Structure formats: C-alpha cells, structure tokens
Coordinates of C-alpha atoms in Angstrom, one line a residue:
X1 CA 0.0 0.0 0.0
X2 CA 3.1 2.1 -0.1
X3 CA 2.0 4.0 -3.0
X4 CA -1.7 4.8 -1.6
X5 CA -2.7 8.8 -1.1
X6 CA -4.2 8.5 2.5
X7 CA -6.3 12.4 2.9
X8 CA -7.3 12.8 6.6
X9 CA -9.2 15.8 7.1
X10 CA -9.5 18.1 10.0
X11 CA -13.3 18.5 8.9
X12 CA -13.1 22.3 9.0
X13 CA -10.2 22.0 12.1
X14 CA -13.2 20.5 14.3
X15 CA -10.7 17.9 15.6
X16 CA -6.6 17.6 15.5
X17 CA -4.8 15.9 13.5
X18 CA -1.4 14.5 14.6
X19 CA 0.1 14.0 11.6
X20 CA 3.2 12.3 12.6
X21 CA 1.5 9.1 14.6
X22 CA -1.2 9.4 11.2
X23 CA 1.4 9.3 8.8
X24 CA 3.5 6.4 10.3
X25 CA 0.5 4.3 10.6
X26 CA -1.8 4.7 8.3
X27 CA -0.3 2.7 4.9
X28 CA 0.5 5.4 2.4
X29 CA 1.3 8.9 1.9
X30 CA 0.0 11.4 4.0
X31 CA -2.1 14.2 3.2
X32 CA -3.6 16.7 5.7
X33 CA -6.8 18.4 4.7
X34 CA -9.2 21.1 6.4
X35 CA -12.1 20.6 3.6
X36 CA -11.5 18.2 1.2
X37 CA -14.9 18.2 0.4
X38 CA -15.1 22.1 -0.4
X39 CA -12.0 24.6 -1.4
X40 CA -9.3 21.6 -1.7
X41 CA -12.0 18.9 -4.2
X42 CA -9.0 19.6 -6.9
X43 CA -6.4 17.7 -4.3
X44 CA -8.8 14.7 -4.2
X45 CA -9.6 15.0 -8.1
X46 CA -6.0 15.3 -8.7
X47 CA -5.3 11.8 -6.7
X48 CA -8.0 9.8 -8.3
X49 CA -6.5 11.1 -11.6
X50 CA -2.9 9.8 -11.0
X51 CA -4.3 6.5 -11.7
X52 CA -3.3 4.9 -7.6
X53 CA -5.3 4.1 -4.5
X54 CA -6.8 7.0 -2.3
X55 CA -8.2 6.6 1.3
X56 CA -10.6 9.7 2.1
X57 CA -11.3 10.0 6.3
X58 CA -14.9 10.8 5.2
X59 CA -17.9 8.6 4.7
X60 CA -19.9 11.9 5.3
X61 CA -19.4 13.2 1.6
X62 CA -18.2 9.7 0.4
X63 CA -21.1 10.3 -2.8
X64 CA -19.7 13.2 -4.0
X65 CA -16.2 11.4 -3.9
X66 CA -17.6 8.4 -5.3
X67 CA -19.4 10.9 -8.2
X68 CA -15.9 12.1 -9.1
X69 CA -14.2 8.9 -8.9
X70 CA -16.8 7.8 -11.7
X71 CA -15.5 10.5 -13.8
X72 CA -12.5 8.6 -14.1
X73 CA -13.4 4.8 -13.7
X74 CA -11.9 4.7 -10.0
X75 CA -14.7 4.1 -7.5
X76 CA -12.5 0.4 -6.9
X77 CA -9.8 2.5 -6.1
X78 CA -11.0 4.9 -3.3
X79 CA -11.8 3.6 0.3
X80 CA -13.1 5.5 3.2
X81 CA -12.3 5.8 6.9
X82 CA -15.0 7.4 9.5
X83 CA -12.4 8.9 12.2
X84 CA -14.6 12.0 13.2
X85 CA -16.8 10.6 14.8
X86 CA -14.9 7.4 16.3
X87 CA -11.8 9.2 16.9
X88 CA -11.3 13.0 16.5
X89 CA -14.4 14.3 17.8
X90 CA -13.5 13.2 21.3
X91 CA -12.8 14.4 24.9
X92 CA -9.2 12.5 23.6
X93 CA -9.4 13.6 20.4
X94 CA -5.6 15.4 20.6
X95 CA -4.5 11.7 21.6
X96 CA -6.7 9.6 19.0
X97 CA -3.5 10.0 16.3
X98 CA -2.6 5.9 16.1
X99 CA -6.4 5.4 16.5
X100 CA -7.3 7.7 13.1
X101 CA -3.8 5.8 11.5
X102 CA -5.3 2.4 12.5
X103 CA -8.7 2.9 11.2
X104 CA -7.5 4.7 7.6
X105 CA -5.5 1.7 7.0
X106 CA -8.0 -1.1 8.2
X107 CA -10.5 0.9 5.7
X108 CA -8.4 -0.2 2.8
X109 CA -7.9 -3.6 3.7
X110 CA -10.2 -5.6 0.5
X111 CA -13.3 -7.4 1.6
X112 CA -14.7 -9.6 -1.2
X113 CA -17.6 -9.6 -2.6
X114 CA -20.3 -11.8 -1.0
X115 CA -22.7 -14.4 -3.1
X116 CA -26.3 -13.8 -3.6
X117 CA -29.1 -15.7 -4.6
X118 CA -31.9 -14.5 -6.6
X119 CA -35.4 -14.2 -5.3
X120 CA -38.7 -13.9 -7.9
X121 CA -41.8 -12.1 -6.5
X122 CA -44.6 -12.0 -9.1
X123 CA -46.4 -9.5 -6.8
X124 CA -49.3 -11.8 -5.8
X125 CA -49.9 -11.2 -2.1
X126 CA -52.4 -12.3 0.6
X127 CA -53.4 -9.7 3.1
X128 CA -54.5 -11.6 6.8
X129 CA -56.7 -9.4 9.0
X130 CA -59.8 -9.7 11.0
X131 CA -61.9 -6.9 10.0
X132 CA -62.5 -4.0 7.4
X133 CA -58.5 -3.0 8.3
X134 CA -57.5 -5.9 6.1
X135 CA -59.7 -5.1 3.5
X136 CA -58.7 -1.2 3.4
X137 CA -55.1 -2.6 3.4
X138 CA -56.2 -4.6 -0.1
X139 CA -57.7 -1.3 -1.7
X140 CA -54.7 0.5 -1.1
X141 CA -52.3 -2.3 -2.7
X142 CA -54.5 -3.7 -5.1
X143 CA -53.0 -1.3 -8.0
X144 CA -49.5 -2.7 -7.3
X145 CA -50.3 -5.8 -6.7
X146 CA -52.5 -9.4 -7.0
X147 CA -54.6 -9.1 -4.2
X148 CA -56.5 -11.6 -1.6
X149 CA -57.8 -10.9 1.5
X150 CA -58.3 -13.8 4.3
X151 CA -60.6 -12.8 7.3
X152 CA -60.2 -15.2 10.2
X153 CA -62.6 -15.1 12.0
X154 CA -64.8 -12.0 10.8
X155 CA -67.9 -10.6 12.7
X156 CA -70.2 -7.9 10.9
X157 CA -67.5 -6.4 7.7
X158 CA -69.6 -4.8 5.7
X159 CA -69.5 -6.1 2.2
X160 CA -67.4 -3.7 -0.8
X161 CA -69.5 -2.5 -3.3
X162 CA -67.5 -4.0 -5.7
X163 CA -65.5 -7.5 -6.0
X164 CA -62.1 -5.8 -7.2
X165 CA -59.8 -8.3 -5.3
X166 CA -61.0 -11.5 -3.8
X167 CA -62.4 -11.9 -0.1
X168 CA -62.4 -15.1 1.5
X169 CA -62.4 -16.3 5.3
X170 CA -59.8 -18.8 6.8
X171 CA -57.4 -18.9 9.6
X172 CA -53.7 -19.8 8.7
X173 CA -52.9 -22.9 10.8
X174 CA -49.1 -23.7 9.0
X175 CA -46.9 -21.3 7.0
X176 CA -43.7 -22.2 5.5
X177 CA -41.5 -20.2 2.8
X178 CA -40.1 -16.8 2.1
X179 CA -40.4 -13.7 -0.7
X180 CA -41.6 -15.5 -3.9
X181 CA -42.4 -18.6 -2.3
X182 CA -45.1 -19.0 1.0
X183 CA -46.6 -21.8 1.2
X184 CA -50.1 -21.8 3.6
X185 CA -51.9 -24.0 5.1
X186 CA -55.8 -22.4 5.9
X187 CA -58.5 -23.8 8.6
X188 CA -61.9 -22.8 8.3
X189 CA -61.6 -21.8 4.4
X190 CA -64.8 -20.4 3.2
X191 CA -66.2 -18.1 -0.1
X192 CA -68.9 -15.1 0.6
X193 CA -71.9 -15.5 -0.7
X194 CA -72.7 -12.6 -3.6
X195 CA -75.8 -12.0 -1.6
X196 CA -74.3 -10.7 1.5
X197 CA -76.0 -7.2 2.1
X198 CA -75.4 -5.8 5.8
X199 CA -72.2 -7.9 6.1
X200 CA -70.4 -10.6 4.3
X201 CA -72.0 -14.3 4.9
X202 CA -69.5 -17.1 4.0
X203 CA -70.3 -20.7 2.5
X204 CA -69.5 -23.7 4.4
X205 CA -66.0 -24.2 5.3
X206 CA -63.4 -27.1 5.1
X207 CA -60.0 -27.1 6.8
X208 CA -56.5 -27.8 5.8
X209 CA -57.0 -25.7 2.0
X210 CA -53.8 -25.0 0.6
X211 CA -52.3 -21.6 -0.7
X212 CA -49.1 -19.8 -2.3
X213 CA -48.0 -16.3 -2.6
X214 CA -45.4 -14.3 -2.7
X215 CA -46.2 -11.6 0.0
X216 CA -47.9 -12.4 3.5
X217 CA -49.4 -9.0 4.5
X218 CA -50.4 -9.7 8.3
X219 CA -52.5 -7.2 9.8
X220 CA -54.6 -9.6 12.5
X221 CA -52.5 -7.4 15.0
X222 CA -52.0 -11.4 16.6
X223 CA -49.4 -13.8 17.1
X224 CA -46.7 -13.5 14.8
X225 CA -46.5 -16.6 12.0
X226 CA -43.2 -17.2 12.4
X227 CA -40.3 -17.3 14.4
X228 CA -37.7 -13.9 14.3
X229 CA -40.7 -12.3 12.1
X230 CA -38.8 -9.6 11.5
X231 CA -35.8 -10.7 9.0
X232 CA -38.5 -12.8 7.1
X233 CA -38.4 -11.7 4.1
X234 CA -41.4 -10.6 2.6
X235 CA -43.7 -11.6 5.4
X236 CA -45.1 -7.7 6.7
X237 CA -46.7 -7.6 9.6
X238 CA -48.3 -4.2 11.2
X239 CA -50.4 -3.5 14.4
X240 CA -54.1 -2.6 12.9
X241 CA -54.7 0.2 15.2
X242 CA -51.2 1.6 14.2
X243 CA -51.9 3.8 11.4
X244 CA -48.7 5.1 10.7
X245 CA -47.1 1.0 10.9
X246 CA -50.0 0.2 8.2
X247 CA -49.2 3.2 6.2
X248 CA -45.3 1.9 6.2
X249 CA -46.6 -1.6 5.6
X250 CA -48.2 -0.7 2.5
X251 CA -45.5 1.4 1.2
X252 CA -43.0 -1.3 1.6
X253 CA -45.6 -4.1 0.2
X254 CA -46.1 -2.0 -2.8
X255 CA -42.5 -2.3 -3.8
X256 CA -41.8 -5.8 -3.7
X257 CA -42.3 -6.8 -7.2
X258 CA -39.6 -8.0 -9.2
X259 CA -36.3 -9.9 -8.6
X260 CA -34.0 -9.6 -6.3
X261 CA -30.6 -10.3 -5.0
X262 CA -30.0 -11.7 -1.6
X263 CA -27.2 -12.1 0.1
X264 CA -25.6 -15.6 1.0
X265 CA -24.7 -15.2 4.3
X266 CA -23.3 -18.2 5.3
X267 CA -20.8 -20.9 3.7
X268 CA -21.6 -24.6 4.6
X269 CA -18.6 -27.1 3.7
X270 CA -21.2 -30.7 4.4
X271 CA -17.8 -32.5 4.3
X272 CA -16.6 -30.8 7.3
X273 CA -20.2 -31.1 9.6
X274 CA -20.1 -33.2 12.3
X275 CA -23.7 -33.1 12.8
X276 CA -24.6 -37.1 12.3
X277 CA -23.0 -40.3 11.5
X278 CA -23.8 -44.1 11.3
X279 CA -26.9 -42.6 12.0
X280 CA -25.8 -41.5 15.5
X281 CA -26.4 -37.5 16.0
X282 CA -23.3 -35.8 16.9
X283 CA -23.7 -32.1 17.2
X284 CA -26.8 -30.3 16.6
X285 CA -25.1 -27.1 18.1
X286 CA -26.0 -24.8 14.7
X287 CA -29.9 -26.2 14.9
X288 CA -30.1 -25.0 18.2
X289 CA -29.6 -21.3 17.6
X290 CA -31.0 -20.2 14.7
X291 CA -33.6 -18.1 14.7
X292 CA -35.7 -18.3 11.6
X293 CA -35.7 -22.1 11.1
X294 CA -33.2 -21.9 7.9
X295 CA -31.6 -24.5 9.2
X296 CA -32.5 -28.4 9.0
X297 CA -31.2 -32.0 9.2
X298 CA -30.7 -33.5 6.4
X299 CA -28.6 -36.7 7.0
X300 CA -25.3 -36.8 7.8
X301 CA -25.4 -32.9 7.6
X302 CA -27.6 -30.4 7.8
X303 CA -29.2 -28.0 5.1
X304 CA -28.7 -23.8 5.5
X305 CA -31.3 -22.3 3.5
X306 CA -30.4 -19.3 2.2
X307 CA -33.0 -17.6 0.7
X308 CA -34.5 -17.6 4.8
X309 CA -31.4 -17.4 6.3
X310 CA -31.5 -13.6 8.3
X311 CA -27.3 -13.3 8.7
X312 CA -27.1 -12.9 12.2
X313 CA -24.6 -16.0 11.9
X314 CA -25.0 -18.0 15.2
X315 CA -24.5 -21.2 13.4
X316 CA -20.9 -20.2 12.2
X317 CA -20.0 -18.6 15.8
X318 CA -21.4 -21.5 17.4
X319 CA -20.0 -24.4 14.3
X320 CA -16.6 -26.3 15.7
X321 CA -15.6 -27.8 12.6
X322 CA -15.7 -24.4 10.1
X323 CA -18.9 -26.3 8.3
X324 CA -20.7 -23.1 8.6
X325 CA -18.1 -20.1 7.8
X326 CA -19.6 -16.5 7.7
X327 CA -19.4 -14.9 4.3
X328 CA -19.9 -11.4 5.0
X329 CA -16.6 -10.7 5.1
X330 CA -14.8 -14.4 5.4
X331 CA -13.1 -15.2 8.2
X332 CA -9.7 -14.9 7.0
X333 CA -11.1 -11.3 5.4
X334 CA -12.0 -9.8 8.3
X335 CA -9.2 -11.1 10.2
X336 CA -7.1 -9.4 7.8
X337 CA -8.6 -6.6 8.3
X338 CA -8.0 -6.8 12.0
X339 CA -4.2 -7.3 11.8
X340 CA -4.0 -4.3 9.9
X341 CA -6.1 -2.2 12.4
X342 CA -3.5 -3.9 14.7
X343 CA -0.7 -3.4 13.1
X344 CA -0.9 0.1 12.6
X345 CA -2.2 1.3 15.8
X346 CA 1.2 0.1 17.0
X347 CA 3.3 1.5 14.3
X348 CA 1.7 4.6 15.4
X349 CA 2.6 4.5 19.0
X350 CA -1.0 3.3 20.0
X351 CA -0.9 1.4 23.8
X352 CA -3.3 -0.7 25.9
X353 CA -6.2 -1.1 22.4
X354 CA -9.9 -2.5 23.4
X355 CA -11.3 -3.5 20.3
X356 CA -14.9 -2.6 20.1
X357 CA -17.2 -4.6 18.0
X358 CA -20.6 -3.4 16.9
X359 CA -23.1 -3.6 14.3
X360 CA -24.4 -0.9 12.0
X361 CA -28.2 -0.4 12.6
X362 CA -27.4 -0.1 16.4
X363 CA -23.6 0.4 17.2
X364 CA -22.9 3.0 14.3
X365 CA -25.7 5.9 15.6
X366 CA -25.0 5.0 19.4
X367 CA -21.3 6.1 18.3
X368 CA -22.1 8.7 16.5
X369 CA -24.5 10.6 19.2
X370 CA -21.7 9.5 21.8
X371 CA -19.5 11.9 19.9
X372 CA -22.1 14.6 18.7
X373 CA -23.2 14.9 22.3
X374 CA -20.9 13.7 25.0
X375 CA -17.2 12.9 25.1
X376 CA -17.2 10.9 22.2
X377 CA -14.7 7.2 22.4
X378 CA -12.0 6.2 24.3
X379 CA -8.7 7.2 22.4
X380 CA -7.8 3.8 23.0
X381 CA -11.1 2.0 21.6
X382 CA -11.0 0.7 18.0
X383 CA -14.7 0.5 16.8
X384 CA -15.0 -2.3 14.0
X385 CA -17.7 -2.3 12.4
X386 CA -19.5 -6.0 11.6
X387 CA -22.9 -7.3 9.5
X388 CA -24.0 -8.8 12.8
X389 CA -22.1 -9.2 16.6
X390 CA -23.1 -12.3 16.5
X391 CA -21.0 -13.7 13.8
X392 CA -18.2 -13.1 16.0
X393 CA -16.3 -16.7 17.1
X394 CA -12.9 -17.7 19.0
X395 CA -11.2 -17.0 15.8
X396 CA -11.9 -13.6 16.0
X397 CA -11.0 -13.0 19.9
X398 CA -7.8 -15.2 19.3
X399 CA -6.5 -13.6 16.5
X400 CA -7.1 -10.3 18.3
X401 CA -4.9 -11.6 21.7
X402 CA -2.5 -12.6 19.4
X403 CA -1.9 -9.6 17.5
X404 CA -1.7 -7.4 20.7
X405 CA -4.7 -6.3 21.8
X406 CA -5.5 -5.5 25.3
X407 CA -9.3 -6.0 25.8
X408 CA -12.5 -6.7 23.5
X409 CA -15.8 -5.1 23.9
X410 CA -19.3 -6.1 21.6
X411 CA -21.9 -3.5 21.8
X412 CA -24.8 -5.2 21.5
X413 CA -28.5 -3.7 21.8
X414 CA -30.9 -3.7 25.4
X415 CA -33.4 -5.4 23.3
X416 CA -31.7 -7.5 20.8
X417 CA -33.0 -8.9 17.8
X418 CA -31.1 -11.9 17.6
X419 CA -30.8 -14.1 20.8
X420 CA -27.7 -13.4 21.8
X421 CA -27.0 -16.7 23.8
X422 CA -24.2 -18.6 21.4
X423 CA -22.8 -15.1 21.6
X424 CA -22.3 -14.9 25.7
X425 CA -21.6 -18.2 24.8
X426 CA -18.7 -17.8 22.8
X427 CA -17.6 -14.6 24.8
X428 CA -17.7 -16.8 27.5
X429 CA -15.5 -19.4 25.8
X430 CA -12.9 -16.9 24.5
X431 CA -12.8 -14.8 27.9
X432 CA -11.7 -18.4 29.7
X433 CA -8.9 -19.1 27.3
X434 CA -7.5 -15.6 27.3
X435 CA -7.5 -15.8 31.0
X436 CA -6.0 -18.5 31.0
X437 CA -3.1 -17.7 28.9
X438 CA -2.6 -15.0 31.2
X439 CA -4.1 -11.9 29.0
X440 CA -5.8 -9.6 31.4
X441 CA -3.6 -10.2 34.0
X442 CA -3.7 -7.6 36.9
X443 CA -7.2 -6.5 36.1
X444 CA -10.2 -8.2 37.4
X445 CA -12.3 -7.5 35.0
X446 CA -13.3 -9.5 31.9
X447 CA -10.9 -9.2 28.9
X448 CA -13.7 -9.9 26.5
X449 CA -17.2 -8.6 27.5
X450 CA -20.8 -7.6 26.0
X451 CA -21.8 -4.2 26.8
X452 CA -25.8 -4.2 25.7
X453 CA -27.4 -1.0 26.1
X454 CA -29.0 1.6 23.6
X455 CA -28.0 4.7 25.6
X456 CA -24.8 6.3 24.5
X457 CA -23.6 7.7 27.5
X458 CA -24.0 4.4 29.5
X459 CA -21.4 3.1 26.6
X460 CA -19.5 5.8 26.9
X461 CA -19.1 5.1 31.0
X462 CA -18.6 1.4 30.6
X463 CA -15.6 2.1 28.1
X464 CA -14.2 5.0 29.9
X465 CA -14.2 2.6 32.8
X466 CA -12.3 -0.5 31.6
X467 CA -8.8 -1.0 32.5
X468 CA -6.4 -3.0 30.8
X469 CA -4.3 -6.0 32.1
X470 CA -1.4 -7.6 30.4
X471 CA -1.7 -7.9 26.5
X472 CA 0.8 -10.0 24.5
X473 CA 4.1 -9.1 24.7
X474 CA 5.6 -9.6 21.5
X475 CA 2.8 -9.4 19.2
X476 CA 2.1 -12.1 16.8
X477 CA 1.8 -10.6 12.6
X478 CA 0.7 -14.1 11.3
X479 CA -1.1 -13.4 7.7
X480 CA -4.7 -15.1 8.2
X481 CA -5.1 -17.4 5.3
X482 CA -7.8 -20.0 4.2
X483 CA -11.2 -21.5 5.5
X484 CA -12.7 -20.9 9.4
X485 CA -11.3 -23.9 10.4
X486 CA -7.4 -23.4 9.4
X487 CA -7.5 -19.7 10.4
X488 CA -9.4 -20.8 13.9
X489 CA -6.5 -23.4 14.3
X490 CA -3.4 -21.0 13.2
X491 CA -5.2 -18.3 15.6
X492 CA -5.1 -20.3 18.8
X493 CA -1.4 -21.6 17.8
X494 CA -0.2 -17.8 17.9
X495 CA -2.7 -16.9 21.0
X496 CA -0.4 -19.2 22.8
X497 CA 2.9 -18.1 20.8
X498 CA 2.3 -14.3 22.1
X499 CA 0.7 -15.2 25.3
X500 CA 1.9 -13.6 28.7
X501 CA 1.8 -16.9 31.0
X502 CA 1.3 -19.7 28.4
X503 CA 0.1 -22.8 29.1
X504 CA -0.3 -26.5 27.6
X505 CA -4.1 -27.3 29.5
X506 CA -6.7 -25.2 29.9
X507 CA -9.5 -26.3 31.6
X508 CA -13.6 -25.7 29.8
X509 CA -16.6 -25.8 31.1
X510 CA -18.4 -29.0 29.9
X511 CA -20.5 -28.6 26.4
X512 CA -17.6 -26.6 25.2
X513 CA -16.8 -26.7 21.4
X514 CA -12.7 -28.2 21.7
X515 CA -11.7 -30.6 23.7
X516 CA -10.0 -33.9 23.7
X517 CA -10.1 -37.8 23.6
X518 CA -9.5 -40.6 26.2
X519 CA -8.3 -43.8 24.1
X520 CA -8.6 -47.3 25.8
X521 CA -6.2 -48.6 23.4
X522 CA -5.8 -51.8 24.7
X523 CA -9.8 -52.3 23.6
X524 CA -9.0 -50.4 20.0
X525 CA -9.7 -52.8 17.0
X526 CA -8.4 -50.8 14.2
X527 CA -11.5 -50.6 12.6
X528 CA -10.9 -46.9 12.0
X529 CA -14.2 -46.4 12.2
X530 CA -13.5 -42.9 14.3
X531 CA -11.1 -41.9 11.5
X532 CA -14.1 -42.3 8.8
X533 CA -16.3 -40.4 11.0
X534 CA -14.3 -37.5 12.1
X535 CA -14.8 -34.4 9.7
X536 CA -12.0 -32.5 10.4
X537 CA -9.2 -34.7 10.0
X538 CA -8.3 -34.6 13.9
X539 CA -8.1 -38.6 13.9
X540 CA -6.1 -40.3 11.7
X541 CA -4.7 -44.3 11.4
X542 CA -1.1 -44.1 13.4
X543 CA 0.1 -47.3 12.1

C-alpha cells in the first residue's frame, strides 16, 4: 500500500490531527486536509486522476467522492475511513492520532464480494386481517399488486360494493417459505356468498386448503407466524390500530415486485459437519440457535437455506468444525482486516487497544450521538464495524490476543433482535482461554465482554471505565489465510505463541466446542471407524 494517497481531514479543524502518529500508521502517503470536500476537491480529483489508490477520512461526503471517482473509472480505487466521529471528535481527540492511523488503514484492507441468490416475486400477495383494516389494506395495494384478503374469524365487515380483489375467510394454521415462495396452510376456508348485504355471509368451510403467494401481508394485530418475524423476508406484519405502521406496511408491500438479490450469508462445507454419522447424532449445536428455522437435518449434515437465512450467523459462531463459515466478510477477510487495524495502531505508538465490536443499525448511531453529544470514544477504543455481533467466534478473539490487543468489547443492543446466547456463549469461551493464557492479568475485570445498552452515555461510562491488564508481549503478525477452520487453528497456535503466561491445558466448562479424547487402546480394533467419521481430519490411522 506504499503507493496509496491517505487524505485525513480536519473537517473544518473541528478535531486535531497528529500528523506524525497518522502518517507512520496509516499505509500510504500522507495528506492533511481542512475541507477536502469544499476549497481543496481539486487535491482529491487530482489523486483519483494519477491512476493509484486513495483513502478519504470521510464517509460523510463519500457520494460526492464516489461521483468524481466515476469521472475517471476509480470508484475500486477509493476507500473510506470514518475517524470523526470514532476518533477525532473526542474528549481525547488530541490523543486519537494511532487510533485515526489504524482505522485509515484497516478501511483499505479488501473485503470480497459476497454471493447472492436470486429471489422472484410476481407481486401476488395475501393480506390476513380480521376486519375492514384488512380489507382497506387490499384497496390501497390492489394497483400494485394481485390481491387476496383472508378474514379469520370475521364478525359484521360490511360487504365492498364491488369485487375488485377476492375476499375469503380462513385462519392460517401452518406457514412455510419466504419472498416468492409461501406456502399456507388455511382452517376454516370459506367463499362469501354474492348475496351478502349488511355484512359478508360465507359458504360452508373445510379445513387444511392450501395456498401460495409471494407476500404475507399480516395485519390480524395477533401472534406473529413465524419465528424472528422480523428478517422474514417478505412476510409484513403491522399492528391494525397503528396507522402510521400500516401506512409503512403498504408502502413497503407495494414495492416488492420483481427480482431480487439476496445475500448468501453463510458458507456450509457438508464435508466438514459433524452433525450425524452411522446414523448417531453428533452435534446439533448450529440447529439449536438459529432463529428463523433456515436451518435443518438432512442426514449426515444439515441444510442452510439461504433464501431464509436472516445473517445474524450464530450457526458459524457456534460451528466447531468451520462447516458453517460467515461470508460477510470471510473469516480470513475480516481477520485481515484486524491485523492491519493492529498493526498500525502500533506503528503509530497506540498502547493498551480495546477493540470494540458493533453492528451498523445499532452500534454506528449509538457512536455517533456519543460523539455529537458527550465525550465521544475512548482514544484507546478501536470500533470495527460487523454485519451482525453475532458472527463473531474464537477466531476472531484469538486472533485479536494474538496480535496485541488489550481488551475486547461487543456493543450489543438492550433489546436484541437476535438471541444473543451462542454469543455470551462464545464470549464466554474466549474470555476463559485468554484468561487462561494469562491476557488480562492484573485486572479483574473480563478481557472480553458484552456491553448491551442503547443509551450512548451508559457506553460511553462502561468504556471510559475498563482497564487494561497484560496484552501479548511480542505481538504475533501471522497473515490469516484460508477457511474458518485453518484460520481458527493457526489463531489459537499464535494466541499461545504471544501469550503472557502460556500454558499447555486449559480447563472448559463442559458442552464446550474443543476438547480432547480418552483412548482405551488396549480395547481399540483398528477398525478406524472414528477416523471415517471425524470431519475435520483430527483422527487419523497411526500405524
């Protein structure tokens, strides 16, 4: 990155720049800025021109930089760092120099692209209510889309005075699907008669009808139809005597025609799952914590569905083998990423780094009002932003301890909207082995802890509070290379390298993910029947 132009702007001297710690950190040539987006554009233009790679410390005005790159093909070429309102705008701004180095040259550090899979939605949507609501809900999306309305249980709707959309009555007893593909099963399925007058009067019913759509429109104001409701995609769901959530319901309904792309969140490797053999079930640790149901037994393995699959990657954190790897970055991507952040904070003259996790729907505006309106972070805290906290594993928090850092803090939110339990979990896992390698020594608190809250100045306190212990002495700079499972391996290998007061045995609670094998050899066979079995190649025939 030696040839990289790296602007870091004072955005109009609101914070300090320290251009020496910036310049000896941050992965290519310095440029100090007051306004790049305003009097000095033509400095900016003038990199993107010369044909190399530019990091701007904006993401405020990233679209007018990105409008100019496109004036010369380079929008690859340009990368952004937020360090305004994570570093400079700060009660330590003046001290935030190997912080604002750190996070310009983490920003440039490549993430590939993730998959997608297509999703088809012809637009043909049921609306399930109770009452007149559901019915008003149809005439306002009936122009966008092909309408039915299902009344469960109705008492006294007046009838339309005309049949533009179909009415029927039903209750849904099963659903199953997603965007472009629902499938429902309906109770109590009955048509009106034509000869309703003061309300509608419905034939005789019949249970267990069948129907598909592509949009579930739920306005019953009842019991959600399925589990984490929320990351469904393309089942809507609004409290009936919420106007303003019906009026966002409809717009959002209305726009769901077409195709789409969605991401593929997760990578599944069946050779690697330990989940059954000989048909004897082994782990079922990724069935246990997902939320929406993507995922499902299917022999030996199991089966991630993608196009229900919600990202909030559980089943990778929570996977031993590496079968389910996050995608969104890779592993190995985003523990790149952190050995650069790493890396550079040092070459800087950064001490004592707490790595802060959070997401971007929550963690970004909670840091963001922190510095608009209070003291702003820690000089020492590196934020790093993920798709979703939970995706974080032991590969992650290893890989951290090994390349120096002091302390690691997830924000996650008071309410969450993922259960968060492989997480503590896994916190809890990666705290122990730290601990136990002697990181955090002379502190008694955690090394690795959660912080949920949605008020910024409780963050703000927590962080302000937390006091380092000992961190690796001579930091590891091992180049993360390959699938989960051989950076997860080569992460705990330089844990222990780099680790204060390193040990061979480290004791886990039971139901932990690693662990060992007591051998009765003098009962052993040969069949090799363990050797077949084991997925990850941690067995193998000695003779």
């Amino acid at each position: 990155m030696s040839d990289r132009i790296v602007f870091a702007c004072s955005c109009e001297k609101t914070m300090s720049l320290d251009g020496g710690a910036i310049a000896r950190g941050c992965g290519g040539t310095l440029k100090l800025a007051d306004q790049l987006c305003g009097r000095e554009l033509d400095r900016f233009r003038g990199a993107v021109q010369g044909g190399g790679a530019v990091t701007v410390s904006c993401t405020l005005q990233s679209p007018l930089f990105d409008e100019i790159a496109s004036e010369f093909g380079a929008e690859d070429r340009v990368s952004y760092a937020k360090i305004r309102e994570t570093a400079g705008w700060s009660s330590e701004g003046d001290e935030a120099g190997p912080k604002m180095a750190a996070l310009l040259a983490a920003s440039a550090e490549p993430v590939p692209d993730a998959a997608t899979v297509a999703i088809e939605s012809q637009g043909v949507a049921l609306i399930y209510g109770r009452d007149a609501a559901a019915i008003e809900v149809g005439r306002r999306l009936a122009e966008h889309l092909d309408v039915t309305v299902l009344l469960s249980r109705p008492v006294a709707v007046e009838p339309p005075l005309r049949n533009d959309f179909p009415i029927v009555q039903g209750t849904i007893a099963g659903a199953k699907g997603r965007l472009g593909a629902f499938e429902l099963r309906i109770d109590d399925y009955a048509l009106p008669a034509p000869s309703s007058r003061s309300h509608l009067l419905f034939g005789p019913s019949r249970n267990g009808a069948n129907s598909t759509c592509d949009l579930v429109i739920d306005v019953t104001g009842g019991t959600a139809l399925f589990p984490a409701h929320e990351v469904r995609l393309g089942y809507l769901r609004a409290d009936p005597h919420n106007p303003a959530a019906v009026e966002r319901l409809i717009a959002e309904a209305s726009h769901l025609v077409g195709t789409f792309d969605k991401t593929r969140f997760v990578n599944f490797h069946a050779e690697l799952c330990a989940h059954s053999r000989s048909r004897i079930t082994g782990c079922t640790r990724c069935l246990e914590v997902c939320p929406t149901g993507a995922i499902s037994p299917a022999g030996d393995t199991v089966s991630i569905d993608p196009y229900i699959c919600a990202g909030c990657g559980n089943c990778a954190s929570v996977c031993p083998t590496g079968a389910a790897a996050y995608a969104l970055p890779p592993a190995d991507a985003l523990m790149r990423r952190l050995r650069t952040l790493m890396l550079a904070y040092a070459a800087a003259g950064g001490r004592d780094a707490v790595v802060l996790f959070h997401d971007g729907d929550h963690g970004e505006p909670l840091i963001d009002a922190l510095a608009r309106h209070g003291d702003g972070l820690p000089a020492r805290i590196l934020p790093v932003r993920v798709n979703e906290i939970t995706q974080l594993g032991p590969e992650a928090f290893a890989a951290l301890f090994a390349y120096g850092v002091g302390g690691i803090r997830i924000l996650a939110r008071g309410r969450p909207k993922h259960d968060l339990d492989s997480l503590r979990r896994a916190v809890t896992l990666g705290d122990t082995l730290a601990r136990g390698l002697g990181y955090g020594s002379g502190t008694s608190e955690p090394v690795i802890a959660l912080l949920e809250t949605d008020d910024p100045d409780v963050l703000g306190a927590s962080l302000a509070r937390h006091r380092v212990g000992k961190a690796a002495g001579a930091p590891s700079r091992f180049m993360p290379i390959g699938g989960k499972r051989e950076v997860l391996r080569f992460a705990f290998n330089e844990m222990h390298a780099a680790a204060p007061e390193p040990v061979a045995q480290i004791p886990l609670a039971a139901g932990a993910p690693f662990g060992g094998l007591a051998f009765r050899t003098e009962d052993c066979t040969l069949c090799l029947a363990c050797v077949g079995a084991c997925p990850t190649d941690a067995l193998s025939d000695s003779a």
